[in-house]
Tab-separated table of C-alpha atoms and ligand atoms in Angstrom:
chain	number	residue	atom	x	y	z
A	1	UNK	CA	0.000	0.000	0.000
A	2	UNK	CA	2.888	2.380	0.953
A	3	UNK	CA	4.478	1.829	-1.716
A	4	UNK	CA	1.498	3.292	-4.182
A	5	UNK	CA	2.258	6.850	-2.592
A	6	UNK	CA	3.238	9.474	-5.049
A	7	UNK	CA	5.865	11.947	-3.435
A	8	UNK	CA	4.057	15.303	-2.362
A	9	UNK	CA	5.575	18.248	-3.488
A	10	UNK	CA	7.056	20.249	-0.540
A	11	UNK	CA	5.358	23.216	0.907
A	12	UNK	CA	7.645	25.830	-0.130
A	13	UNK	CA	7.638	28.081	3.415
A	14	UNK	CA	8.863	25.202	4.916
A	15	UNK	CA	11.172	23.697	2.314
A	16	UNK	CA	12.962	27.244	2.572
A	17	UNK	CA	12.715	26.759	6.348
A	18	UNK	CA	15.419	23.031	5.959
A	19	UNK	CA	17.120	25.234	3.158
A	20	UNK	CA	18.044	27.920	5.328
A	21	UNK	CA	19.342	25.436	8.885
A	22	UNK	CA	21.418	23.367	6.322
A	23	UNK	CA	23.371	26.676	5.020
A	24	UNK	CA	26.700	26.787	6.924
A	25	UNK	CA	27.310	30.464	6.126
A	26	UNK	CA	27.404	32.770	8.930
A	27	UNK	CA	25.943	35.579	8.526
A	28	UNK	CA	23.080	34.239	6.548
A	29	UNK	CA	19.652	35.857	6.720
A	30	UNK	CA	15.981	33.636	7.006
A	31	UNK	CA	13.122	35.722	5.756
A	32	UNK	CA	11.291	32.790	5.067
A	33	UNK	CA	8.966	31.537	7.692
A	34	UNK	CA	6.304	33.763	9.285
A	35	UNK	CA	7.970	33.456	12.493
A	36	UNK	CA	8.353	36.363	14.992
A	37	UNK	CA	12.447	36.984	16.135
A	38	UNK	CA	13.959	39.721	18.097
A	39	UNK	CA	17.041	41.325	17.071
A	40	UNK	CA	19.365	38.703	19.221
A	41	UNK	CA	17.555	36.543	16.703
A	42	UNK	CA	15.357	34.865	19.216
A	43	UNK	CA	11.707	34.053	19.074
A	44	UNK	CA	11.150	34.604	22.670
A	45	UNK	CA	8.383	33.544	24.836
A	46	UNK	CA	6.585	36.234	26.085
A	47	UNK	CA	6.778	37.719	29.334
A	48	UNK	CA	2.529	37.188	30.279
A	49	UNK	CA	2.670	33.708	29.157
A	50	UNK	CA	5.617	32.545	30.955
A	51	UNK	CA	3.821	34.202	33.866
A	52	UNK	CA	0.248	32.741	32.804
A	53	UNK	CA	2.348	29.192	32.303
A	54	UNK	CA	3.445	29.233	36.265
A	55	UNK	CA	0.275	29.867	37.526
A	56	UNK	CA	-1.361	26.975	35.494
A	57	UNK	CA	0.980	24.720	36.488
A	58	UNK	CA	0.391	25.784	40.264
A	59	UNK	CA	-3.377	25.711	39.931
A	60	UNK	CA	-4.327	22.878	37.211
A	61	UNK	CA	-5.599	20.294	39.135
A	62	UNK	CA	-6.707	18.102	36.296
A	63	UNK	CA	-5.612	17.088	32.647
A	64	UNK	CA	-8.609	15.348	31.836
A	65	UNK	CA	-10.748	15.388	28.192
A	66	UNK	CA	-12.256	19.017	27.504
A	67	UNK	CA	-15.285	19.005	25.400
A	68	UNK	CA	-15.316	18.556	21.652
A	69	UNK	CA	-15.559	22.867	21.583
A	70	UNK	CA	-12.275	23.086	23.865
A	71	UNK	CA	-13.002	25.484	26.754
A	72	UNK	CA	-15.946	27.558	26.177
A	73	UNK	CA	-13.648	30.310	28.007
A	74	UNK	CA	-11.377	30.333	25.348
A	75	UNK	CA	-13.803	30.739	22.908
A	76	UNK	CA	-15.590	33.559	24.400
A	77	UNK	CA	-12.564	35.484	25.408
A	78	UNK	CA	-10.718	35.387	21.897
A	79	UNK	CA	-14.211	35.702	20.255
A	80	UNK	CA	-14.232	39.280	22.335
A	81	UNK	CA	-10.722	39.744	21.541
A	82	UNK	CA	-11.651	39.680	17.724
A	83	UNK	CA	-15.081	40.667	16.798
A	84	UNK	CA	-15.485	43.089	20.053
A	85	UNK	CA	-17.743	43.717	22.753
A	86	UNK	CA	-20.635	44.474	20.051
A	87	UNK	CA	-20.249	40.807	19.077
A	88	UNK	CA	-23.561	38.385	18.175
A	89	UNK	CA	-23.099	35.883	20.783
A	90	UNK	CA	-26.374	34.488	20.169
A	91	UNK	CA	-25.936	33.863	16.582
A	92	UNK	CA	-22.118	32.989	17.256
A	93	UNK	CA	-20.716	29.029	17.071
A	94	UNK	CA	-17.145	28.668	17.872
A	95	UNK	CA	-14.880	25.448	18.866
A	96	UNK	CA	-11.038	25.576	19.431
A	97	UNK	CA	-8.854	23.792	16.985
A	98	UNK	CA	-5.456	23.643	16.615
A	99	UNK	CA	-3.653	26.251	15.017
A	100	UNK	CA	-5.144	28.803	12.857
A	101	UNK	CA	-4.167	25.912	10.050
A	102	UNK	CA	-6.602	23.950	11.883
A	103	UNK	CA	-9.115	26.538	12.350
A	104	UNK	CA	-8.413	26.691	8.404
A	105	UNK	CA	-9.001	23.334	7.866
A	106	UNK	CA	-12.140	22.662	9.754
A	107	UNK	CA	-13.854	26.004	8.167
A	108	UNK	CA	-13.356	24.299	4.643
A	109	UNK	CA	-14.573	21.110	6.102
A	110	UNK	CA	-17.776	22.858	7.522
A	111	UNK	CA	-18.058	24.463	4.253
A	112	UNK	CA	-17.910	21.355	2.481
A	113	UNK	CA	-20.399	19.774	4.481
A	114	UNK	CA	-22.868	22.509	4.273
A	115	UNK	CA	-22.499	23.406	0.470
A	116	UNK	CA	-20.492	20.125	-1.045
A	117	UNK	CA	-20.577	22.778	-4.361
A	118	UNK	CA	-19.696	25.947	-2.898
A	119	UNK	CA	-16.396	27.255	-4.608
A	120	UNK	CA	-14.211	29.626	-2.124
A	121	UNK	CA	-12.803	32.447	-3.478
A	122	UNK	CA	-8.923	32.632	-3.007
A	123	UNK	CA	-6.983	36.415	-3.250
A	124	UNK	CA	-3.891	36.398	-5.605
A	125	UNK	CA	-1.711	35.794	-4.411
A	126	UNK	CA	-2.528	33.943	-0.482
A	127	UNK	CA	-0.917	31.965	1.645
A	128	UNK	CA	-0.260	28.470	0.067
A	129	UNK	CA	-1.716	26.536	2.605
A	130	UNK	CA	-5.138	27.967	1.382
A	131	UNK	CA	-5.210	26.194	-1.824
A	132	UNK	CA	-3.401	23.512	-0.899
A	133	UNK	CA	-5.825	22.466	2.077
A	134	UNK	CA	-8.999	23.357	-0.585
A	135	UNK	CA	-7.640	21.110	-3.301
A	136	UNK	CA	-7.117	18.244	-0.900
A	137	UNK	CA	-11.047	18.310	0.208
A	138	UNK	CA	-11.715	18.548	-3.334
A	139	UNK	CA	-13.162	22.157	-3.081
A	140	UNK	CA	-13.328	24.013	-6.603
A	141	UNK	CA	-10.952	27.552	-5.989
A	142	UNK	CA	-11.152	30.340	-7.783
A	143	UNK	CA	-9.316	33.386	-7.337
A	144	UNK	CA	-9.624	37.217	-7.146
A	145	UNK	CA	-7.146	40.091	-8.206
A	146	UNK	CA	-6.027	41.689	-4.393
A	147	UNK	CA	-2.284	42.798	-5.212
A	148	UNK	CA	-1.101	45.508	-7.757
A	149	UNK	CA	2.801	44.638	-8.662
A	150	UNK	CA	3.282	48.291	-9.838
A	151	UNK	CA	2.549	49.750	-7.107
A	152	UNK	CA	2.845	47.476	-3.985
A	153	UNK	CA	-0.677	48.002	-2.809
A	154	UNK	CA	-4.093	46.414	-3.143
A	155	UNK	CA	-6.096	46.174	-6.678
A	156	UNK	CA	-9.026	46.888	-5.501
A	157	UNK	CA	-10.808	47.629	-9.066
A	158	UNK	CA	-10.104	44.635	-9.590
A	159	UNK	CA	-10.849	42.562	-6.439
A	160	UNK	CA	-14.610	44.153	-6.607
A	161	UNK	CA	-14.608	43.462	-10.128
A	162	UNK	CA	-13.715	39.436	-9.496
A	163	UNK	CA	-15.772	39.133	-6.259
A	164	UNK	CA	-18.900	40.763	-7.558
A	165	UNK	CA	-18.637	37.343	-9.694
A	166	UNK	CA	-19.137	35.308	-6.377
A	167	UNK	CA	-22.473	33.343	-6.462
A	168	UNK	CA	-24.750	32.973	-3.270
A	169	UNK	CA	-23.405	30.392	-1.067
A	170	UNK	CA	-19.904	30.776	-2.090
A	171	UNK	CA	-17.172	31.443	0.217
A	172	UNK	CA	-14.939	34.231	-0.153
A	173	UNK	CA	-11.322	33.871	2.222
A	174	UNK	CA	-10.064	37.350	3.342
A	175	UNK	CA	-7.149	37.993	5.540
A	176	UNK	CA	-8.435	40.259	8.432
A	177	UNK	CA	-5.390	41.943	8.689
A	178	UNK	CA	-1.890	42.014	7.773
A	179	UNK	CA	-2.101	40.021	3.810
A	180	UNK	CA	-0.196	37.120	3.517
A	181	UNK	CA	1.979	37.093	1.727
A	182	UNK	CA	1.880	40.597	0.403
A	183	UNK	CA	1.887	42.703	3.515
A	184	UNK	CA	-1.054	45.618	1.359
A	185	UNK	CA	-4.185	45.594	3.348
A	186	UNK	CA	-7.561	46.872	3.069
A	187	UNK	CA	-8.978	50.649	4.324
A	188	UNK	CA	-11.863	50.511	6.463
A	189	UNK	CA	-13.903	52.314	3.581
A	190	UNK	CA	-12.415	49.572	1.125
A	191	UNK	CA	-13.473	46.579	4.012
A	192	UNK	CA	-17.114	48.097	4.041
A	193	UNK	CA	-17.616	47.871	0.124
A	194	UNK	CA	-16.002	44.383	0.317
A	195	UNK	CA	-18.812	43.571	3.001
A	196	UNK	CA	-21.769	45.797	1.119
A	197	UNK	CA	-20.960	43.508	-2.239
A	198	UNK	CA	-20.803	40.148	-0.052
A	199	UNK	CA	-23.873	41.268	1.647
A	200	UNK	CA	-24.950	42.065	-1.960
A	201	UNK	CA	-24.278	38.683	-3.847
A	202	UNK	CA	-24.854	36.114	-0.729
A	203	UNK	CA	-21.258	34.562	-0.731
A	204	UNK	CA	-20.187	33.899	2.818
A	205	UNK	CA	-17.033	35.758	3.690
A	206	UNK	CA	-14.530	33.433	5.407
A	207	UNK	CA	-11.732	35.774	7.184
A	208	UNK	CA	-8.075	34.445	8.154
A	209	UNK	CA	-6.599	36.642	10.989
A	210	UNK	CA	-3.593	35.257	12.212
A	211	UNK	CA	-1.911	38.452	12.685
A	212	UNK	CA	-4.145	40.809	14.773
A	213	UNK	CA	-2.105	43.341	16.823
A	214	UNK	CA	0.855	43.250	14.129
A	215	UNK	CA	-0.194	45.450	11.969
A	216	UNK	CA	-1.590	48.929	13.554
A	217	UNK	CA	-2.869	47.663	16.698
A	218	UNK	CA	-4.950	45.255	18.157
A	219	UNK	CA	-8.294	46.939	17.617
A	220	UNK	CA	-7.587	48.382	14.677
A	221	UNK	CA	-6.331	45.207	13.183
A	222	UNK	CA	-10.026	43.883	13.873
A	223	UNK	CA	-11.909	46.248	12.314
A	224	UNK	CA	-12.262	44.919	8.743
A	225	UNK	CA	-13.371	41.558	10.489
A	226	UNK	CA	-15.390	43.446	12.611
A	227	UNK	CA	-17.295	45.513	9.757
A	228	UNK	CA	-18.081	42.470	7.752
A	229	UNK	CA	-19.105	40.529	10.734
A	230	UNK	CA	-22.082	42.992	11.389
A	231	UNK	CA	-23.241	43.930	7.276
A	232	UNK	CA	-23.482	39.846	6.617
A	233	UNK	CA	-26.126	37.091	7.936
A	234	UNK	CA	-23.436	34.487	8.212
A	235	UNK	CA	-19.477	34.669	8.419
A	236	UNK	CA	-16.784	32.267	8.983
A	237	UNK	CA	-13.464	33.522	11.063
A	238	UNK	CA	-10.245	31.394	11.582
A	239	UNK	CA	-8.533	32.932	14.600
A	240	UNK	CA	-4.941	31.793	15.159
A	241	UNK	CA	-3.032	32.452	18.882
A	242	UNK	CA	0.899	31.325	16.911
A	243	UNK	CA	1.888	35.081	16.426
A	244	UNK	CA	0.501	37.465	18.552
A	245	UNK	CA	1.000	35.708	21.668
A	246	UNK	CA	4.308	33.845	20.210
A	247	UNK	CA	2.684	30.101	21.001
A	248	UNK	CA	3.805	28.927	17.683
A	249	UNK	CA	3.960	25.507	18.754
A	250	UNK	CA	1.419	24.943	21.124
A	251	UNK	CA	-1.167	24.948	17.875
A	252	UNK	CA	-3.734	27.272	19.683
A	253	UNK	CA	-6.632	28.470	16.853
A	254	UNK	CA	-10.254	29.040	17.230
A	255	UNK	CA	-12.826	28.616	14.490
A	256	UNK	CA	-15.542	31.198	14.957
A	257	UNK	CA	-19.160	30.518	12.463
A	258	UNK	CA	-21.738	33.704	12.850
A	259	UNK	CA	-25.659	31.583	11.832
A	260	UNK	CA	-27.935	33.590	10.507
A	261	UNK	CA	-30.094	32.803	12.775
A	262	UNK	CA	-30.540	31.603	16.766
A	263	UNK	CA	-32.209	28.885	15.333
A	264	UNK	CA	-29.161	27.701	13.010
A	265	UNK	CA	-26.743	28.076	15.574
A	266	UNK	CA	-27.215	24.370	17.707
A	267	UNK	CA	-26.621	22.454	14.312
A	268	UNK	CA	-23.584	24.715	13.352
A	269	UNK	CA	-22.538	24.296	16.617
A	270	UNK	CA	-23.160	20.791	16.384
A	271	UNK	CA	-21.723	20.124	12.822
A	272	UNK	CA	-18.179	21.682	14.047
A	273	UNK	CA	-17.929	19.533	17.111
A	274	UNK	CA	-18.293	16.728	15.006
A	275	UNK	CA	-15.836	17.838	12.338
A	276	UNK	CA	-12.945	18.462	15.435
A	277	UNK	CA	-14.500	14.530	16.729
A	278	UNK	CA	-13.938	12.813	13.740
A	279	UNK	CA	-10.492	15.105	12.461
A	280	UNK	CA	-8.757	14.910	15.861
A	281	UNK	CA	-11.397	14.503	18.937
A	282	UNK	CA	-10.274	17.486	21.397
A	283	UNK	CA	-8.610	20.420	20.464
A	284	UNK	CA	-5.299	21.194	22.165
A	285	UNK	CA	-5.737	22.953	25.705
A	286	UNK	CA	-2.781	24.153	27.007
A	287	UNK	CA	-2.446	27.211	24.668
A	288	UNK	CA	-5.989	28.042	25.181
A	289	UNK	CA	-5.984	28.093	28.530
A	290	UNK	CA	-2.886	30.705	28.623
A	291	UNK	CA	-4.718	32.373	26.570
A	292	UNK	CA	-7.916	32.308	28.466
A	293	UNK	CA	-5.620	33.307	31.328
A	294	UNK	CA	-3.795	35.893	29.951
A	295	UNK	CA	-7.174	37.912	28.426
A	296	UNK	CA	-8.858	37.385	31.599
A	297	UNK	CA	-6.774	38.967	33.858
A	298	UNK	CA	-6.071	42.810	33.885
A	299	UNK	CA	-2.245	42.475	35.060
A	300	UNK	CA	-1.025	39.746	32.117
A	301	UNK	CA	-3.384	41.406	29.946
A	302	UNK	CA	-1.597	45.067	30.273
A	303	UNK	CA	1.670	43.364	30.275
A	304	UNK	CA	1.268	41.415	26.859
A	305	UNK	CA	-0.200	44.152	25.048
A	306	UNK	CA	2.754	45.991	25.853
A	307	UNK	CA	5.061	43.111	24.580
A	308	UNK	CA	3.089	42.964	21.548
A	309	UNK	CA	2.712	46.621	21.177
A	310	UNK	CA	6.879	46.700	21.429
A	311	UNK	CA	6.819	43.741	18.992
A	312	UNK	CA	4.616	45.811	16.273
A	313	UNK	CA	7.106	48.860	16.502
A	314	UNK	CA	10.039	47.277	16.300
A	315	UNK	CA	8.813	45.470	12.617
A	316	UNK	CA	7.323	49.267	11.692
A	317	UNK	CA	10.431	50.270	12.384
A	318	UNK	CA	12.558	47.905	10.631
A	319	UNK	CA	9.809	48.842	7.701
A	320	UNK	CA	11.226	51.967	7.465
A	321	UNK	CA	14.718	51.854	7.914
A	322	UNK	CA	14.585	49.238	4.861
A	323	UNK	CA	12.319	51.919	2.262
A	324	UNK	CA	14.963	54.446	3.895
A	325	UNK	CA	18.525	52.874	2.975
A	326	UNK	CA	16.674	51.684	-0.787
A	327	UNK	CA	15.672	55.076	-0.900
A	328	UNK	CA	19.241	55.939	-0.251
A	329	UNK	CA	20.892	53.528	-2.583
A	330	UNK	CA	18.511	53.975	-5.384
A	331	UNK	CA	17.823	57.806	-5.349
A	332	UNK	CA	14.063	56.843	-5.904
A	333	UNK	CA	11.317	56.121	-4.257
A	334	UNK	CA	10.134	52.916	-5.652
A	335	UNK	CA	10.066	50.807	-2.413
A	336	UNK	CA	8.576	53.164	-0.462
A	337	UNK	CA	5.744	50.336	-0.199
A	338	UNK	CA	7.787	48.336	2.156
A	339	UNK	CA	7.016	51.537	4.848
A	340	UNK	CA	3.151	51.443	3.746
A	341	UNK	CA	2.520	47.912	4.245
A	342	UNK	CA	1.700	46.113	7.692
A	343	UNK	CA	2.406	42.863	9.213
A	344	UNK	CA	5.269	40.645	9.071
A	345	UNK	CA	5.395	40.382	5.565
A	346	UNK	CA	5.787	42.403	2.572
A	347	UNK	CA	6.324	41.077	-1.182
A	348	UNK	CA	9.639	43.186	-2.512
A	349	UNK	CA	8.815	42.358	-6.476
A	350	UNK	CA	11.843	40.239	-7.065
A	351	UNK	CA	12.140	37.369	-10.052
A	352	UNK	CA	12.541	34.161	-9.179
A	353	UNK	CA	16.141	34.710	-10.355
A	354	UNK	CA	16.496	37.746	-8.333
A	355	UNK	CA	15.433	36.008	-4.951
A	356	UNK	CA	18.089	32.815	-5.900
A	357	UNK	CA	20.735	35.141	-6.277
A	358	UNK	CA	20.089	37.044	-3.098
A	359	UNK	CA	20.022	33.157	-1.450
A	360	UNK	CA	23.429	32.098	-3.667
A	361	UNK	CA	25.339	35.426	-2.884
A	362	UNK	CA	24.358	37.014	0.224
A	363	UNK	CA	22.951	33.637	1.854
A	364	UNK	CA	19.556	35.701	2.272
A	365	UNK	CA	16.455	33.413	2.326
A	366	UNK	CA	12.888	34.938	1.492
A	367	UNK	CA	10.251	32.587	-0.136
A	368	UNK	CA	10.245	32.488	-4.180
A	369	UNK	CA	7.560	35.088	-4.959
A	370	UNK	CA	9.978	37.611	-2.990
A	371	UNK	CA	7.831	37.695	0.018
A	372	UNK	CA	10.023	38.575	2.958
A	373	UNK	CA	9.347	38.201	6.623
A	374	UNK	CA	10.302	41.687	7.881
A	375	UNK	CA	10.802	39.688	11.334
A	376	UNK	CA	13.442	38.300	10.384
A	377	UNK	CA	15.720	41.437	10.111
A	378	UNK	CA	17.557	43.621	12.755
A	379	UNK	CA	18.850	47.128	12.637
A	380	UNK	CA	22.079	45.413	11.251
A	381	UNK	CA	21.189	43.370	8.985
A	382	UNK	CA	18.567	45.587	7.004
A	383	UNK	CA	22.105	47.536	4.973
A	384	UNK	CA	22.842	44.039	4.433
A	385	UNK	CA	19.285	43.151	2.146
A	386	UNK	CA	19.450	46.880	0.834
A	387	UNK	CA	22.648	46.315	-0.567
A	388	UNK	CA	21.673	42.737	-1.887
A	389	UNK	CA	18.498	44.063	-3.261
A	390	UNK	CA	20.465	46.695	-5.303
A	391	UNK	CA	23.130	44.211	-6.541
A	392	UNK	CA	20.626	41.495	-7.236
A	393	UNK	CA	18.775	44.196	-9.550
A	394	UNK	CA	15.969	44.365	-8.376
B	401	LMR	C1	3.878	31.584	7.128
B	401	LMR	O1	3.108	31.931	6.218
B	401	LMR	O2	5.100	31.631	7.035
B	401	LMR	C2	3.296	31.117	8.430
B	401	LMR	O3	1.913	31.208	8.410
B	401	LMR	C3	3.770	29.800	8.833
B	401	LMR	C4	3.257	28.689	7.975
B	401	LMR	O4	2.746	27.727	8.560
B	401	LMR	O5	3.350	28.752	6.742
């Protein structure tokens, strides 16, 4: 049987991620994975949940099953976290899963269950994992214009244009903040014509948000989620915990469904317990709960939205330093963009050529489409890109 198995072809993000550890070279640069690192290098664990860690492991008196939902804590806390205190509870189903790939996953599942002909609307570009998960449930994709190469920001012509093609019961994915992989993001005027036309055509928006509080803040980073949450009758949100709270490992995602009705809710409710039963059984708890822990109380609370608010800064920062020394080097303007986007990522406009040469002569990894994990730089290293960028010709 085993031996029928066709070899997959690697995820790229994390074929880059072996690519870069075997490279002896010191001094080489990863700007591949969306992973957060300080400028010693280190992805640290942050200060609330080290402290929100302790106390669990003075208090937890039991490691027993959760339900099928995880901790309805969790769910209500990160819920409030996201959509904000004007949030539907009574129309709103959520159940933990793990990751925000998990929270992914089971959205397309639900979808799939509930529509088995619904096509979901991908932007161009996204994060591979999107079509990758969609074409392995045998989901039709199609895609919408999001990213203008000339100018480093968002086509939003022609993203209305494509998504006014949506039918009624299709799902649309949208990142709620911070684009992966492009780093342009929506206005809030542009997010409330993207919910009018949904609200418009009937296709069920399905947002990502795996980055909240690393683009311009925690609430504004919820807002476009947020707007479309309250113009449409039903929404799907995959929440993921990996970034802003730097629990990359302890797979800690939450899959929010708003049902159009109180009615609907019990069997959406019901349907995603029994897609997390038959995928995995219980979600993981341990990130939830320092989670749970963390928004709960006032002192970790304060403390990690300071850590996070340092955390933003220091990649707006590093944003501008980079346009700054290309502006310096080039005598123009033309990556200016790199200031104007948000998040950890932003896609330079290299060639595939340009990006292997930039990995072959300065030992500088960023994913082939030139996206680049501003993360992954330091005040020291950023000459170091600016001057590979301008030798690579980019
Ligand atoms: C990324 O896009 O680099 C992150 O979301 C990590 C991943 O799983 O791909």
């Amino acid at each position: 049987m085993l031996t029928d198995l066709k070899p997959q072809a690697p995820d790229k993000i994390l074929a880059l991620m072996s690519a870069y550890k075997a490279d002896p070279r010191e001094g080489k640069i990863d700007l591949g994975v969306g992973v957060y690192k300080d400028a010693t290098g280190l992805t640290p664990v942050m200060r609330a949940v080290k402290a929100a860690e302790r106390r669990l492991v003075e208090t937890q008196d039991t490691k027993t099953y959760t339900g099928l939902a995880g901790d309805p804590a969790f769910a209500e806390a990160l819920s409030a976290l996201i959509l904000g205190p004007g949030a539907p509870r009574d129309r709103l189903a959520a159940v933990a899963t793990p990751g925000g790939t998990g929270a992914i996953r089971q959205g397309l599942e639900l979808i799939r269950m509930a529509a088995p002909e619904a096509r979901v609307w991908l932007s161009d570009p996204t994060w591979p994992n999107h079509p990758a998960i969609a074409a392995y449930l045998g989901i039709e994709t199609k895609t919408y214009r999001y990213f203008d190469s000339e100018t480093g920001g968002v086509d939003f012509d022609g993203l209305m244009a494509d998504l006014a093609q949506a039918a009624p019961g299709d799902a649309v994915v949208l990142h709620g903040c911070c684009h992966n992989p492009t780093g342009a993001n929506l206005t809030p005027d542009q997010w409330r014509d993207v919910a009018d036309l949904l609200a418009r055509t009937g296709a069920v928006p399905f947002i990502d948000i795996a980055y909240q509080g690393f683009g311009d803040g925690l609430e504004a980073d919820a807002q476009g989620t947020r707007i479309v949450a309250e113009a449409v009758p039903e929404a799907l949100v995959a929440a993921s915990c990996s970034k802003n709270f730097g629990i990359y490992r302890e797979r800690t995602g939450l899959l929010m469904a708003l049902a159009p009705s109180a009615e609907a809710l019990g069997v959406t409710q019901g349907a995603m317990a029994t897609l997390n039963r038959v995928n995995f059984s219980f979600p993981p708890d341990h990130g939830a709960r320092v989670v749970t822990e963390i928004l709960a109380d006032d002192g970790l609370r304060t403390d990690w939205e300071a850590e996070l608010e340092e955390v933003r800064l220091g990649m707006l920062a590093l944003r501008e330093q980079l346009a700054h020394a290309l502006r310096d080097r080039l005598g123009s303007d033309r990556f200016g963009f790199l200031a104007a986007h948000r998040g950890m990522f932003s896609r330079l406009g290299a060639t595939p050529e340009q990006v292997e040469a930039m990995r072959r002569d300065h030992g500088i990894y960023m994913v082939g489409d030139s996206r680049m994990n501003i993360a992954g730089l330091n005040r020291a290293t950023v000459p170091v890109l600016a001057d590979a960028i301008v030798a690579a010709g980019v």
